[in-house]
């Protein structure tokens, strides 16, 4: 691994390609561009989460150290009769060092907070650093969303061994901002970074809170990256759509490098 930002102080840019691009040829092209940009903007930690089917082939041909690979999901069992699922050990063997757990698009397909709780220690055991995605579905005026996010975090981290908190990244991604035209304003992002940190400190203690990374995701693009990456208490961004577009990606990596 090229070194976690916690130690190096670098901002992370997690590129979540979701179910894109359609062919391996295009995935290789996108990877080559991302790899070159990562070599230029050396002060940013770059993680690519390609579709699982492309993971091994992309990782196999990569000799550099500037890019790391993430799986987009794993199952909570290590092996067995689970048709269509992929284990932590399998994605690690394919070249991943990270895994996104509990992404809103997985939660929308039925993954629960308890499922996320099971997956986190399984990923750690499989030598994958979990990027745990949390975020409210709607922003209500009674503050219910605060309970929703706090509960997602405390449930997800309940079975993490003390020594492994340093391997955790929390990606705060309000569901209403994923795929939306605009991200929330930077004050709101900052408030939620503080809420995530306070939740961890309250539930698990200050020391563990300090070792965790907290990033933001949802409609990050070339126009807002500089402002978002300047938000205090934020360790990076998780990027969907803009990570598929070299022009927009370059602006985000540059903002992360400069932050
Ligand atoms: C995401 O995939 O988690 C995401 C934040 O998507 P987008 O950047 O496209 O909103």
mmCIF file of N, CA, C and O and ligand atoms in Angstrom, residues 16 18 103 105 173 177-180 217-220 238-242, ligand 1:
data_model
loop_
_atom_site.group_PDB
_atom_site.id
_atom_site.type_symbol
_atom_site.label_atom_id
_atom_site.label_comp_id
_atom_site.label_asym_id
_atom_site.label_seq_id
_atom_site.Cartn_x
_atom_site.Cartn_y
_atom_site.Cartn_z
ATOM 1 N N UNK A 16 -14.981 5.859 -7.543
ATOM 2 C CA UNK A 16 -15.951 4.762 -7.601
ATOM 3 C C UNK A 16 -16.549 4.696 -9.004
ATOM 4 O O UNK A 16 -17.424 5.484 -9.344
ATOM 5 N N UNK A 18 -18.410 2.499 -10.200
ATOM 6 C CA UNK A 18 -19.715 1.807 -10.211
ATOM 7 C C UNK A 18 -19.724 0.744 -11.324
ATOM 8 O O UNK A 18 -18.732 0.053 -11.472
ATOM 9 N N UNK A 103 -22.291 1.125 0.555
ATOM 10 C CA UNK A 103 -22.609 2.232 -0.352
ATOM 11 C C UNK A 103 -24.133 2.367 -0.468
ATOM 12 O O UNK A 103 -24.857 1.368 -0.433
ATOM 13 N N UNK A 105 -26.011 2.747 -2.851
ATOM 14 C CA UNK A 105 -26.638 1.961 -3.930
ATOM 15 C C UNK A 105 -26.749 0.478 -3.547
ATOM 16 O O UNK A 105 -27.609 -0.228 -4.064
ATOM 17 N N UNK A 173 -21.797 10.183 2.845
ATOM 18 C CA UNK A 173 -22.406 10.456 1.540
ATOM 19 C C UNK A 173 -23.919 10.573 1.717
ATOM 20 O O UNK A 173 -24.620 9.544 1.736
ATOM 21 N N UNK A 177 -27.442 13.522 -2.210
ATOM 22 C CA UNK A 177 -26.435 14.236 -3.025
ATOM 23 C C UNK A 177 -25.732 13.309 -4.016
ATOM 24 O O UNK A 177 -25.069 13.782 -4.936
ATOM 25 N N UNK A 178 -25.888 11.991 -3.851
ATOM 26 C CA UNK A 178 -25.237 11.059 -4.783
ATOM 27 C C UNK A 178 -25.975 11.124 -6.119
ATOM 28 O O UNK A 178 -27.193 10.944 -6.167
ATOM 29 N N UNK A 179 -25.244 11.433 -7.170
ATOM 30 C CA UNK A 179 -25.858 11.531 -8.499
ATOM 31 C C UNK A 179 -26.638 12.821 -8.709
ATOM 32 O O UNK A 179 -27.263 13.007 -9.751
ATOM 33 N N UNK A 180 -26.595 13.717 -7.716
ATOM 34 C CA UNK A 180 -27.347 14.983 -7.817
ATOM 35 C C UNK A 180 -26.533 16.009 -8.614
ATOM 36 O O UNK A 180 -25.326 15.859 -8.784
ATOM 37 N N UNK A 217 -18.599 12.296 0.123
ATOM 38 C CA UNK A 217 -18.954 11.898 -1.243
ATOM 39 C C UNK A 217 -20.344 12.371 -1.602
ATOM 40 O O UNK A 217 -21.243 12.404 -0.747
ATOM 41 N N UNK A 218 -20.533 12.701 -2.889
ATOM 42 C CA UNK A 218 -21.842 13.136 -3.386
ATOM 43 C C UNK A 218 -21.690 14.372 -4.238
ATOM 44 O O UNK A 218 -21.480 15.468 -3.706
ATOM 45 N N UNK A 219 -21.748 14.170 -5.580
ATOM 46 C CA UNK A 219 -21.712 15.281 -6.538
ATOM 47 C C UNK A 219 -20.433 16.113 -6.476
ATOM 48 O O UNK A 219 -20.453 17.321 -6.748
ATOM 49 N N UNK A 220 -19.320 15.476 -6.102
ATOM 50 C CA UNK A 220 -18.034 16.186 -6.179
ATOM 51 C C UNK A 220 -17.647 16.280 -7.653
ATOM 52 O O UNK A 220 -17.736 15.294 -8.392
ATOM 53 N N UNK A 238 -14.974 10.930 -2.038
ATOM 54 C CA UNK A 238 -15.348 9.745 -2.812
ATOM 55 C C UNK A 238 -16.097 10.272 -4.031
ATOM 56 O O UNK A 238 -17.052 11.036 -3.900
ATOM 57 N N UNK A 239 -15.632 9.882 -5.218
ATOM 58 C CA UNK A 239 -16.131 10.497 -6.450
ATOM 59 C C UNK A 239 -16.724 9.436 -7.367
ATOM 60 O O UNK A 239 -16.058 8.445 -7.672
ATOM 61 N N UNK A 240 -17.946 9.631 -7.795
ATOM 62 C CA UNK A 240 -18.582 8.716 -8.743
ATOM 63 C C UNK A 240 -18.398 9.221 -10.162
ATOM 64 O O UNK A 240 -17.345 9.045 -10.777
ATOM 65 N N UNK A 241 -19.425 9.893 -10.678
ATOM 66 C CA UNK A 241 -19.439 10.314 -12.087
ATOM 67 C C UNK A 241 -18.168 11.009 -12.554
ATOM 68 O O UNK A 241 -17.654 10.698 -13.628
ATOM 69 N N UNK A 242 -17.679 11.966 -11.764
ATOM 70 C CA UNK A 242 -16.544 12.764 -12.230
ATOM 71 C C UNK A 242 -15.261 11.941 -12.359
ATOM 72 O O UNK A 242 -14.321 12.348 -13.049
HETATM 73 C C1 LIG B 1 -20.833 7.795 -5.277
HETATM 74 O O1 LIG B 1 -20.746 6.941 -6.148
HETATM 75 O O2 LIG B 1 -20.745 7.465 -4.099
HETATM 76 C C2 LIG B 1 -21.001 9.196 -5.650
HETATM 77 C C3 LIG B 1 -20.747 10.085 -4.742
HETATM 78 O O3 LIG B 1 -21.445 9.479 -6.909
HETATM 79 P P1 LIG B 1 -21.429 10.947 -7.604
HETATM 80 O O4 LIG B 1 -20.056 11.530 -7.358
HETATM 81 O O5 LIG B 1 -21.692 10.667 -9.034
HETATM 82 O O6 LIG B 1 -22.497 11.775 -6.954
#
